[in-house]
Short mmCIF file of C-alpha atoms and ligand atoms in Angstrom, two decimals:
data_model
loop_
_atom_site.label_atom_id
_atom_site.label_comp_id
_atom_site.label_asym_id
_atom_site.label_seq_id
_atom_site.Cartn_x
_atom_site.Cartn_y
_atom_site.Cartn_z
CA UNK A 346 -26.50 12.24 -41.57
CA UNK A 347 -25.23 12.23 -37.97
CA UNK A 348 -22.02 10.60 -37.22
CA UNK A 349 -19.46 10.43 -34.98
CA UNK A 350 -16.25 12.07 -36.02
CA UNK A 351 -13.78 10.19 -38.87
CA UNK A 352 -11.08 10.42 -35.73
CA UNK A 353 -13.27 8.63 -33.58
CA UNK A 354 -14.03 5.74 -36.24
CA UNK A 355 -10.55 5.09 -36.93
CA UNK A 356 -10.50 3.13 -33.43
CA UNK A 357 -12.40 0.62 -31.68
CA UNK A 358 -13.95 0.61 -27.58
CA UNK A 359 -11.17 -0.86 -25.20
CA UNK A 360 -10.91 -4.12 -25.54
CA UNK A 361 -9.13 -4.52 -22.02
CA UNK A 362 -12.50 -2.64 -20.54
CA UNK A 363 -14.78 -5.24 -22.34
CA UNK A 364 -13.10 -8.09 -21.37
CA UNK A 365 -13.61 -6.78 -17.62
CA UNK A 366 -17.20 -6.21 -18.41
CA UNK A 367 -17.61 -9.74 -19.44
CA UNK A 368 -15.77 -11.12 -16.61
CA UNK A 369 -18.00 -9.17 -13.92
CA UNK A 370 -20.97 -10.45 -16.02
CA UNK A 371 -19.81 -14.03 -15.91
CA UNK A 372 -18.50 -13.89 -12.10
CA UNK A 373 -14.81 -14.56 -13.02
CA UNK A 374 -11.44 -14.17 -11.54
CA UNK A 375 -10.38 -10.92 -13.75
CA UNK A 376 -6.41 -10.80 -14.37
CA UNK A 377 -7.69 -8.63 -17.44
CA UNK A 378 -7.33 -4.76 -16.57
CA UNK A 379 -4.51 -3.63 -14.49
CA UNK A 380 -5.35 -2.41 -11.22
CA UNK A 381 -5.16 -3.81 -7.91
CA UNK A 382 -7.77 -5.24 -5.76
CA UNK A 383 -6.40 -4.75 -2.64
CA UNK A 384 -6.90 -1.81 -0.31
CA UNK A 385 -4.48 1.29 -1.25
CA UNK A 386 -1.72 2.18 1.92
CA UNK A 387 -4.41 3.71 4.95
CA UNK A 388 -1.61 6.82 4.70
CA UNK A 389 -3.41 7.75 2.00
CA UNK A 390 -6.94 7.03 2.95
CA UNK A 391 -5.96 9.26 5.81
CA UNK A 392 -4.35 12.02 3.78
CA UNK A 393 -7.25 11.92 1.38
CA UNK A 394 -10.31 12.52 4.17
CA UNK A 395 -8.09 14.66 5.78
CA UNK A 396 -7.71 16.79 2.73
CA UNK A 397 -11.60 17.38 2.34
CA UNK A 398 -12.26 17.72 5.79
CA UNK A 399 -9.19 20.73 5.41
CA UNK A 400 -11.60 22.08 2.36
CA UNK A 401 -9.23 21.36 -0.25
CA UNK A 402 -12.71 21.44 -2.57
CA UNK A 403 -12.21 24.20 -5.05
CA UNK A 404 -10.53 24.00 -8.23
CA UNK A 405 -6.34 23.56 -7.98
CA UNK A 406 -4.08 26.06 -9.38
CA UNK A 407 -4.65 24.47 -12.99
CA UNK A 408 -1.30 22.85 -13.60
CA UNK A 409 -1.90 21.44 -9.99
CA UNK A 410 -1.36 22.28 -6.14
CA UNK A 411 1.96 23.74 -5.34
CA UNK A 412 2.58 21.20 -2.64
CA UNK A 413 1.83 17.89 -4.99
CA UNK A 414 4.28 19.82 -7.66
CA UNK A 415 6.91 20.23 -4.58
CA UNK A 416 6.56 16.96 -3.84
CA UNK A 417 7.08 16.00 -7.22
CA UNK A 418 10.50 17.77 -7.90
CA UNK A 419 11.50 16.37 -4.77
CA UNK A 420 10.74 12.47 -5.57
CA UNK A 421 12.59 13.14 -9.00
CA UNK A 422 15.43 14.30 -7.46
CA UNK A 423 15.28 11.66 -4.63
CA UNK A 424 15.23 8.25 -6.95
CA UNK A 425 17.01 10.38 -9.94
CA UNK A 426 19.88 12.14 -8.27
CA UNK A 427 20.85 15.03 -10.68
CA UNK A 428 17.24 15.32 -12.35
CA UNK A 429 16.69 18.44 -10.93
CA UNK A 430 13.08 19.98 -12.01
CA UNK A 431 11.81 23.11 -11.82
CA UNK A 432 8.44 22.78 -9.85
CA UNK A 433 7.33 26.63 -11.13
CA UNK A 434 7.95 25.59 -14.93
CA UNK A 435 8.39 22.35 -15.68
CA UNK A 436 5.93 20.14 -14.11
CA UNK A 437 2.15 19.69 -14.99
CA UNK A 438 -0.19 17.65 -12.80
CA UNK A 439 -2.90 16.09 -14.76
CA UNK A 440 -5.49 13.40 -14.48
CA UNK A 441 -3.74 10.28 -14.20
CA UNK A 442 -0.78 9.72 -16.91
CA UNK A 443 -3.49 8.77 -19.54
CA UNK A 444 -4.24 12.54 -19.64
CA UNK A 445 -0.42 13.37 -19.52
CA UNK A 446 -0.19 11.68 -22.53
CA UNK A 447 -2.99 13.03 -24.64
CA UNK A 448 -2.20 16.37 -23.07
CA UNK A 449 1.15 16.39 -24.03
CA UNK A 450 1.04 15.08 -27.62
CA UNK A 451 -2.73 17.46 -28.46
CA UNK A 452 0.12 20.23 -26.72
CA UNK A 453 3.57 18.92 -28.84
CA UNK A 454 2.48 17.80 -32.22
CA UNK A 455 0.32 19.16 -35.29
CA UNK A 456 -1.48 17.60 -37.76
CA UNK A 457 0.40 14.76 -40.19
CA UNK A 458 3.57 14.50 -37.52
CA UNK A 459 4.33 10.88 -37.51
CA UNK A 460 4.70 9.45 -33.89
CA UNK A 461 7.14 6.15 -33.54
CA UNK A 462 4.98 3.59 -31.12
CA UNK A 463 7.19 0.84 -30.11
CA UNK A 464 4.55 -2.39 -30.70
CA UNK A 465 2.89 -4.46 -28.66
CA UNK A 466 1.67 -1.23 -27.05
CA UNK A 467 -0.36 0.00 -24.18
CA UNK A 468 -3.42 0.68 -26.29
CA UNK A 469 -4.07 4.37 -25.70
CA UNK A 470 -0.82 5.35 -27.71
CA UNK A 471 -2.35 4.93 -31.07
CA UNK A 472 -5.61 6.61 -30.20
CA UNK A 473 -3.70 9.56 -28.50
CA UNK A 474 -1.72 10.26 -31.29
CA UNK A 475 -5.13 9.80 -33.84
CA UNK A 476 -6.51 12.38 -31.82
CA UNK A 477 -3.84 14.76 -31.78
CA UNK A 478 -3.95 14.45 -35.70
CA UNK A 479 -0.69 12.73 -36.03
CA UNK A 480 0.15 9.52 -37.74
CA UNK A 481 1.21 6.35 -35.18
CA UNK A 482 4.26 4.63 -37.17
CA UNK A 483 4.77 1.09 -35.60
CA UNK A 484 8.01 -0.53 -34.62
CA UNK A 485 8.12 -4.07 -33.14
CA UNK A 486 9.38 -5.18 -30.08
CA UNK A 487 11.06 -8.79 -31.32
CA UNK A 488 10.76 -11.92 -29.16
CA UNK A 489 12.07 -13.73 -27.43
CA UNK A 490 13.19 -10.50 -25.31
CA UNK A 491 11.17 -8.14 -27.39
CA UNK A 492 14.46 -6.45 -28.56
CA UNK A 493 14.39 -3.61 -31.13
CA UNK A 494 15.84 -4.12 -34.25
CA UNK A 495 18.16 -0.37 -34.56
CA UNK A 496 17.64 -0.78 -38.73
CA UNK A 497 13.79 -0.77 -38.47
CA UNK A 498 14.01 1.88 -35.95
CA UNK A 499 16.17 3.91 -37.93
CA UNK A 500 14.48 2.78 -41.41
CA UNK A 501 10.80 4.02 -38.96
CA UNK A 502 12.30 8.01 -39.14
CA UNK A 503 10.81 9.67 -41.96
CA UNK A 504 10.96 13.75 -42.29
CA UNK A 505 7.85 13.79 -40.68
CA UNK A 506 8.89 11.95 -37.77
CA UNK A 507 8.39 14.31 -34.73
CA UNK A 508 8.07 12.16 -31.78
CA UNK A 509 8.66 8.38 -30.25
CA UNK A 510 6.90 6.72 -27.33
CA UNK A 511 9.17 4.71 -24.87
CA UNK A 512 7.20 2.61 -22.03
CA UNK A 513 9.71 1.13 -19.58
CA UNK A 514 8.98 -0.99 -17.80
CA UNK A 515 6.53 -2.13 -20.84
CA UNK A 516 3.02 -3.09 -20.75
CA UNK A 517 2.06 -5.37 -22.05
CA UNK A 518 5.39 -7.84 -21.94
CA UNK A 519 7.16 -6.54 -18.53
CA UNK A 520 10.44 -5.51 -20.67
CA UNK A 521 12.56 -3.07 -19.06
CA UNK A 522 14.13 -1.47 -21.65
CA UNK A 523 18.39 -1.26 -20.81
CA UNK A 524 20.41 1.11 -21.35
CA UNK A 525 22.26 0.06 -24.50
CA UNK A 526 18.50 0.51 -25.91
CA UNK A 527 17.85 3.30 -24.24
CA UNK A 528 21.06 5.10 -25.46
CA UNK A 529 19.65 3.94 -29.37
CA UNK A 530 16.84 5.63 -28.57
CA UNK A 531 18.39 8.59 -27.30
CA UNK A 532 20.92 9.08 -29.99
CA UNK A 533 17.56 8.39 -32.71
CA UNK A 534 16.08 11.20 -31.01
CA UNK A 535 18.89 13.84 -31.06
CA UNK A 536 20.37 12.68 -34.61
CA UNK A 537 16.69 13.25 -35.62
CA UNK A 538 15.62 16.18 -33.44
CA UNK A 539 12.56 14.22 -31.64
CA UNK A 540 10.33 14.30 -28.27
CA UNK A 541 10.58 11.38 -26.52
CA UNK A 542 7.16 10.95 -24.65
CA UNK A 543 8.21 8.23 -21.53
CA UNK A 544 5.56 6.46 -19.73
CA UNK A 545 6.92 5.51 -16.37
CA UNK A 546 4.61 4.59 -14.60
CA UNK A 547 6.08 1.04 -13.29
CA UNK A 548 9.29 2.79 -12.46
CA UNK A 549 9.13 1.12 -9.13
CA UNK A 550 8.42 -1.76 -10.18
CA UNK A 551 11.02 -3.55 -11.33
CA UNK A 552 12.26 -7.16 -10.67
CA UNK A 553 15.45 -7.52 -12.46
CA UNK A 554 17.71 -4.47 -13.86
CA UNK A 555 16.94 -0.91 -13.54
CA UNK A 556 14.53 2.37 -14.67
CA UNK A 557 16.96 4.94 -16.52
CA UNK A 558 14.53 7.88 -17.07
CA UNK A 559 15.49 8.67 -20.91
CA UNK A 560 15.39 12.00 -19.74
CA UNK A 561 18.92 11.60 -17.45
CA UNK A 562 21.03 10.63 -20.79
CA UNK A 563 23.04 13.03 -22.11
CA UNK A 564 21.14 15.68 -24.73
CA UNK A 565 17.65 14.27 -23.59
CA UNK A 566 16.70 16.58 -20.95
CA UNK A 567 14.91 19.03 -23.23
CA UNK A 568 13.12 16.79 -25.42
CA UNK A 569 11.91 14.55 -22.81
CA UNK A 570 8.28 14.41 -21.66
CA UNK A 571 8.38 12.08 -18.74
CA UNK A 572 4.63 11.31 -17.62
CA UNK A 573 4.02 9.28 -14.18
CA UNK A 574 1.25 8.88 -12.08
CA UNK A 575 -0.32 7.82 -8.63
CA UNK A 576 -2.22 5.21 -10.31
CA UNK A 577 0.29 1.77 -10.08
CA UNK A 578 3.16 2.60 -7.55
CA UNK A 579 0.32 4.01 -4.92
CA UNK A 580 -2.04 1.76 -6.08
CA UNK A 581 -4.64 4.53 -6.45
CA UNK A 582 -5.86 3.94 -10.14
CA UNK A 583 -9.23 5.32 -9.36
CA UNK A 584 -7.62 9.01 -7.92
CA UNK A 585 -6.79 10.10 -11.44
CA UNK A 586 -3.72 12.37 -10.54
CA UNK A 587 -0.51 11.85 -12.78
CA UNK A 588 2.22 14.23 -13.89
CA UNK A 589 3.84 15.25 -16.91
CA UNK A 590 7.66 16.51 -16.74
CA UNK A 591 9.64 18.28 -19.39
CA UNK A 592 11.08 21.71 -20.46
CA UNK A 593 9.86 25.37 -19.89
CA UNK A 594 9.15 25.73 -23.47
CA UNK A 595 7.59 21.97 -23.92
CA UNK A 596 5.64 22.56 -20.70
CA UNK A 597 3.65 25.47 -21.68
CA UNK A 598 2.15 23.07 -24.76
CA UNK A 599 0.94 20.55 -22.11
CA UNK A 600 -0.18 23.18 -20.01
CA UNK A 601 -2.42 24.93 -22.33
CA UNK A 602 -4.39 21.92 -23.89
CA UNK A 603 -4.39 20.02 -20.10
CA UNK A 604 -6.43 23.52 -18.90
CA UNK A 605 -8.68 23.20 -21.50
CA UNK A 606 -8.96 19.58 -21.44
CA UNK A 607 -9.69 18.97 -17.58
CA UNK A 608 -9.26 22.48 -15.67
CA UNK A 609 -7.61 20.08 -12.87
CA UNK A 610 -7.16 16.94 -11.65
CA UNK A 611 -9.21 16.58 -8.37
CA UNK A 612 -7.73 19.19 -5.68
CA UNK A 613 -8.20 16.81 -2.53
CA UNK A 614 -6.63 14.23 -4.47
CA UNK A 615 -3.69 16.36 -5.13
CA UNK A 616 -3.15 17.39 -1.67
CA UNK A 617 -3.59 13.79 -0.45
CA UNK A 618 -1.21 12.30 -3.22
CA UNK A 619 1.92 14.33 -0.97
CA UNK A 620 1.63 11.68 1.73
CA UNK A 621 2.35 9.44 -0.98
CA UNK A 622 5.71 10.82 -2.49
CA UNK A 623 6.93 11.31 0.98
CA UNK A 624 7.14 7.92 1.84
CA UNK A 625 9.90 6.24 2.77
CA UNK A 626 12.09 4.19 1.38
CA UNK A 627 10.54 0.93 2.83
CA UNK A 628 7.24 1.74 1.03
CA UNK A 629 8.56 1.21 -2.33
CA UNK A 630 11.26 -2.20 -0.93
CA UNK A 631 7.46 -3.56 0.56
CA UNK A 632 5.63 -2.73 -2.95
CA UNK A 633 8.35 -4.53 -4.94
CA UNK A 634 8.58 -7.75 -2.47
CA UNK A 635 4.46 -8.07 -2.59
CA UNK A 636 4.81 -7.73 -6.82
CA UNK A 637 7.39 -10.53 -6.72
CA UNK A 638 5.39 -12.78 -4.41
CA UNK A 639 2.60 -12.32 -6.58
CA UNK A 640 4.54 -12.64 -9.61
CA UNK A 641 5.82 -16.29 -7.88
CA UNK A 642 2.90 -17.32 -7.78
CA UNK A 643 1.09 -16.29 -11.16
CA UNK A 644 4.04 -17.38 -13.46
CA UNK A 645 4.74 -21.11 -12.07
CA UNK A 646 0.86 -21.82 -12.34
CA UNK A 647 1.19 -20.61 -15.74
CA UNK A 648 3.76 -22.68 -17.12
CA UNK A 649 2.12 -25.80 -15.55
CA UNK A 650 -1.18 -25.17 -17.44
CA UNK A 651 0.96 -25.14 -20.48
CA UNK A 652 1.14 -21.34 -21.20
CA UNK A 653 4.81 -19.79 -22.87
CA UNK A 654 5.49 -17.55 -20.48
CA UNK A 655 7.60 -14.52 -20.97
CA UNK A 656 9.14 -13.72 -17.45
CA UNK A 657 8.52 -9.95 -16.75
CA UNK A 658 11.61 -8.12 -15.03
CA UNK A 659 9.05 -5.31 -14.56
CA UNK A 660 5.20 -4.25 -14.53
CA UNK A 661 2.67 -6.46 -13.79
CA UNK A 662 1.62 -8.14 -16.52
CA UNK A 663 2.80 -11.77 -17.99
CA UNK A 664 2.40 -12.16 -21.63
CA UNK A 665 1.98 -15.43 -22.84
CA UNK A 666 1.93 -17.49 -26.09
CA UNK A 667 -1.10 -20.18 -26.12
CA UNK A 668 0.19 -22.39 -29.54
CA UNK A 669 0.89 -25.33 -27.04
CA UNK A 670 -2.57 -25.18 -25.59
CA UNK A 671 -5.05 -24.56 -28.39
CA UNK A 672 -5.61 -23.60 -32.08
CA UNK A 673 -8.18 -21.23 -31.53
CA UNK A 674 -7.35 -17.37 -32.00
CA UNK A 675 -6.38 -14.81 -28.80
CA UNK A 676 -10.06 -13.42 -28.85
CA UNK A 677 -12.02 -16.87 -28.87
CA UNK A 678 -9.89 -18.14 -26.28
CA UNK A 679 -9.76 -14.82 -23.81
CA UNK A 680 -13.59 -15.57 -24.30
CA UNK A 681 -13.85 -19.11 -23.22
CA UNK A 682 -12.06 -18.17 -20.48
CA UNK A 683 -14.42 -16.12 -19.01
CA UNK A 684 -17.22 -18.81 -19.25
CA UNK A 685 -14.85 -21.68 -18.26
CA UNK A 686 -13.21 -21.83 -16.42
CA UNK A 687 -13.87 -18.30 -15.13
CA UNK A 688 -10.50 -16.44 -15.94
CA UNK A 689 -10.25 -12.94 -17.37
CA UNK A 690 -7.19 -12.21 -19.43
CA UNK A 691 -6.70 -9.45 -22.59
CA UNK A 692 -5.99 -11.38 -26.08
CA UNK A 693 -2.66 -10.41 -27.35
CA UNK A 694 -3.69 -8.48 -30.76
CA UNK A 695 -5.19 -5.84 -28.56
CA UNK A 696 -2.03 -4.68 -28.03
CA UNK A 697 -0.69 -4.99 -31.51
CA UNK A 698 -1.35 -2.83 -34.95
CA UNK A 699 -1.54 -6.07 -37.06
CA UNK A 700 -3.58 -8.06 -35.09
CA UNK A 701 -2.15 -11.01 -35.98
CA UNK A 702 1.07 -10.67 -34.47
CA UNK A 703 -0.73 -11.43 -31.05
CA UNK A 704 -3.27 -13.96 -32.19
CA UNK A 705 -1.27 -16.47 -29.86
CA UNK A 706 -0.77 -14.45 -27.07
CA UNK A 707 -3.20 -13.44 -24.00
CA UNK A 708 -1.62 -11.25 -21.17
CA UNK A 709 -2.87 -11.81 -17.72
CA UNK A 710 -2.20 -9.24 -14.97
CA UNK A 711 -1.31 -9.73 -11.31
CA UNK A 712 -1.54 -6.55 -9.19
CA UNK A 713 -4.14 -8.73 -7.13
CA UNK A 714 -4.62 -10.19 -3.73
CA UNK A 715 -2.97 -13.08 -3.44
CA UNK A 716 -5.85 -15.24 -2.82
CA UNK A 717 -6.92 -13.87 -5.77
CA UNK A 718 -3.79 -14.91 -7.60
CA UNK A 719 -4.47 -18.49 -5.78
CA UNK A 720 -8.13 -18.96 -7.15
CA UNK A 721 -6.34 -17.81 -10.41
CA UNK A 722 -4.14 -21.09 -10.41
CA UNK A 723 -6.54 -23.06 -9.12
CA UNK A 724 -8.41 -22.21 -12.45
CA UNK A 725 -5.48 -22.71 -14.58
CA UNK A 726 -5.21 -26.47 -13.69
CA UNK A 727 -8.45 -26.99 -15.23
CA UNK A 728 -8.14 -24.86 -18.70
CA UNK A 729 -9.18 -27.45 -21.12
CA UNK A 730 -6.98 -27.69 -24.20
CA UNK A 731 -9.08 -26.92 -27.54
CA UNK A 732 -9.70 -30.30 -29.36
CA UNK A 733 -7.14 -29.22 -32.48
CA UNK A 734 -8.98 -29.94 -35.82
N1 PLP B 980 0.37 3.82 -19.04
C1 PLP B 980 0.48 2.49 -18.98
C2 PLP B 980 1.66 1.83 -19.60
C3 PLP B 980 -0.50 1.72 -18.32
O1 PLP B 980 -0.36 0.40 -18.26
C4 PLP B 980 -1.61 2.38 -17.73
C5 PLP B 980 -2.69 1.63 -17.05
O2 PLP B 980 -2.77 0.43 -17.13
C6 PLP B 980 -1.68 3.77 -17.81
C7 PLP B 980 -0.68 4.46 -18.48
C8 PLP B 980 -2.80 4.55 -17.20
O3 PLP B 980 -2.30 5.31 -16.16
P1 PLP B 980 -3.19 6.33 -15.32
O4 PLP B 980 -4.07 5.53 -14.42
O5 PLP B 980 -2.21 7.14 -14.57
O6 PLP B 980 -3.97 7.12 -16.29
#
C-alpha cells in the first residue's frame, strides 16, 4: 500500500499556516502567523536588486557567501563583545533559522537521542527532532512567568539525553529567559555533557531585561549551536537566509546535512542580507520603539475585551488565557474568530505536547502595521462572550 513515511504521520500540517489560510479565506485581520506586514527597510530592497543586477545568480559557496559570513562574525562580536567566531569554521548560512535547526539536529544527533524541548514551544522543535530520529522529551514552562521548575528539568535528563532547545526571547509567551535560568541550563548541559541548540531569533527584540546568548557562559561555547536569522529583526521572513553558529567540530555536522539538504540559501539574498548587519545602531533602537508601540497598543485592547494577558518582555507574540471570556476550547474559539468578528489568532495547544495545557489560551501576534493593530482592537470590542452552558 502507498503511504507516507511513519516519521511523517507522527505529526500533523501547521496549525499556525491553517489558521492563516482560513483567515485570508474569510477576509480577516490575521494576528495568527508571525511576520510583518509592513514594507522591510528600502536598504535592503536596494541591496537586494542591486545584488542581481551585480549577478550574484549562481549557487553560494555552500555554507554561504564569504561576505554575509564576515558580516556575521562581525555582528556577533559587535552586540556580544568577547563572542569571537571564526567566519572560515564556525558559521553556516542556511535557509532561514528553520533550516538551521533541522540542519543542525539531522547533523548533531542519531537515532533514539532524546532532545529536552522546553513547552509551550515554537512548533517545528518536535517535528525537527522526529525527523532527525530523536525522541522530543517535554519540560514545561510554569505560569504565571513560565518559570522552569530545576527538579523536572533535572528529573527530564535521562542517559539518552543528548541535547536541549532554549528559545529566548520565547515564542509563543514573549519570556526572556534570565540569567539565573540560563546559568541552570548551562550547568544541566555541562554536568550532563549536552548541545544546547538556541533559537535567537528575537534577540533584538526585547522590551524588558536582556538576550545572554547561552553560548557566552562559561563552558558553553563548544556545545552551543546558536541559530539566527534575517527573518524577524530585518523583517525579511520571505528571504529565507539564517545562520547557524557553533564549534569547528559541531559545524562540520551542520554543514554536511545543510549541503545536502538545500545546496544554499539564495546567493542574492546573501549578498543583500550584509546591508542588513551593517546597520547602525539606530536601526535596531527604531525596531524596538515600533515593537513597543505596537505592543501598546495590542495588549491594552486585549485586556479590555476580557483576555488574561501575559505581558511579553520580548518577541512579538501575546499569549493569552480566554476562561473569563468563554467555555469553548482554544480551537473552536480561534475559529469563530475568523468568521466573527474577523480576527486570526493560533489556539494555545498548538504550541503544547498535551494539548490540553493550552485549551484556554490563543496567542495573537503583532509584528503588524499599526492600523492593522487598530482594526485589530476595533474587533476586540465586539468579541462576543460564548453563552456558558
Ligand atoms: N524560530 C522561532 C522561535 C520562530 O518564531 C520562527 C518564526 O516564527 C522561526 C524560528 C522561523 O525562522 P526563519 O524564518 O528564520 O526560518
Amino acid at each position: 500500500m502507498l503511504r507516507i513515511s511513519r516519521k511523517a504521520e507522527t505529526f500533523t500540517e501547521s496549525v499556525i499556516r491553517e489558521m492563516n489560510r482560513l483567515a485570508v479565506a474569510a477576509g480577516a485581520v490575521s494576528l495568527a502567523q508571525g511576520f510583518p506586514d509592513f514594507p522591510c527597510p528600502p536598504e535592503l530592497k536596494a541591496a537586494a536588486a542591486e545584488a542581481v543586477a551585480a549577478d550574484h545568480n549562481q549557487y553560494a559557496i555552500t555554507f554561504g557567501a564569504k561576505p554575509l559570513r564576515d558580516a556575521i562574525a562581525a555582528k556577533t562580536a559587535r552586540f556580544h563583545p568577547g563572542w569571537i567566531v571564526d567566519a572560515e569554521a564556525e558559521i553556516t548560512v542556511v535557509n532561514g533559522a528553520t533550516e538551521g535547526m533541522i540542519a543542525a539536529m539531522l547533523g548533531l544527533l542519531d537515532p533514539g537521542d532524546e532532545v529536552i524541548v522546553f513547552e509551550p514551544f515554537y512548533e517545528n522543535y518536535g517535528p525537527d527532532a522526529i525527523l532527525s530520529g530523536a525522541v522530543p522529551h517535554y519540560v514545561t514552562l510554569h505560569e504565571p512567568d513560565w518559570s522552569i521548575d530545576p527538579d523536572e528539568l533535572r528529573t527530564a535528563v535521562t542517559p539518552r539525553t543528548r541535547a536541549i532547545v532554549v528559545n529566548s526571547p520565547h515564542n509563543p509567551t514573549g519570556k526572556v529567559f534570565s540569567r539565573s535560568e540560563l546559568g541552570l541550563i548551562a550547568d544541566v548541559c555541562r554536568e550532563h555533557d549536552l548541545i544546547a541548540f538556541t533559537d535567537d531569533i528575537y534577540q533584538h527584540l526585547i522590551y524588558e531585561g536582556e538576550h545572554i546568548p547561552l553560548a557566552t557562559l562559561p563552558g558553553m561555547r563548544e556545545r552551543t549551536v546558536a541559530i539566527d536569522s534575517m527573518s524577524k529583526t530585518y523583517s525579511v521572513t520571505g528571504w529565507r537566509v539564517g545562520w547557524v553558529i557553533t564549534s569547528p567540530e559541531l559545524t562540520i555536522g551542520v554543514r554536511r546535512v545543510h549541503d545536502f539538504l538545500t545546496v544554499g540559501a539564495a546567493a542574492p539574498l546573501q549578498q543583500a542580507s550584509v546591508a542588513g548587519l551593517l546597520m547602525a545602531d539606530g536601526y535596531y533602537d527604531r525596531l524596538l520603539a515600533d515593537y513597543r508601540e505596537r505592543r501598546d497598543i495590542l495588549l491594552p485592547a486585549l485586556e479590555t475585551a476580557g483576555f488574561r494577558v501575559h505581558r511579553p518582555a520580548g518577541a512579538y507574540y501575546a499569549m493569552t488565557d480566554i476562561r473569563d471570556l468563554t467555555d469553548e476550547d482554544d480551537v473552536t474559539f480561534a475559529r469563530r474568530l475568523i468568521e466573527d468578528p474577523g480576527l486570526a489568532t493560533v489556539p494555545g495547544s498548538s504550541f503544547f505536547s498535551r494539548p490540553e495545557l493550552g485549551r484556554t489560551k490563543v496567542r495573537f501576534a503583532f509584528p503588524k502595521k499599526l492600523e492593522t493593530l487598530r482594526a485589530a482592537a476595533d474587533r476586540l470590542t465586539s468579541i462576543r462572550a460564548a453563552t456558558r452552558t
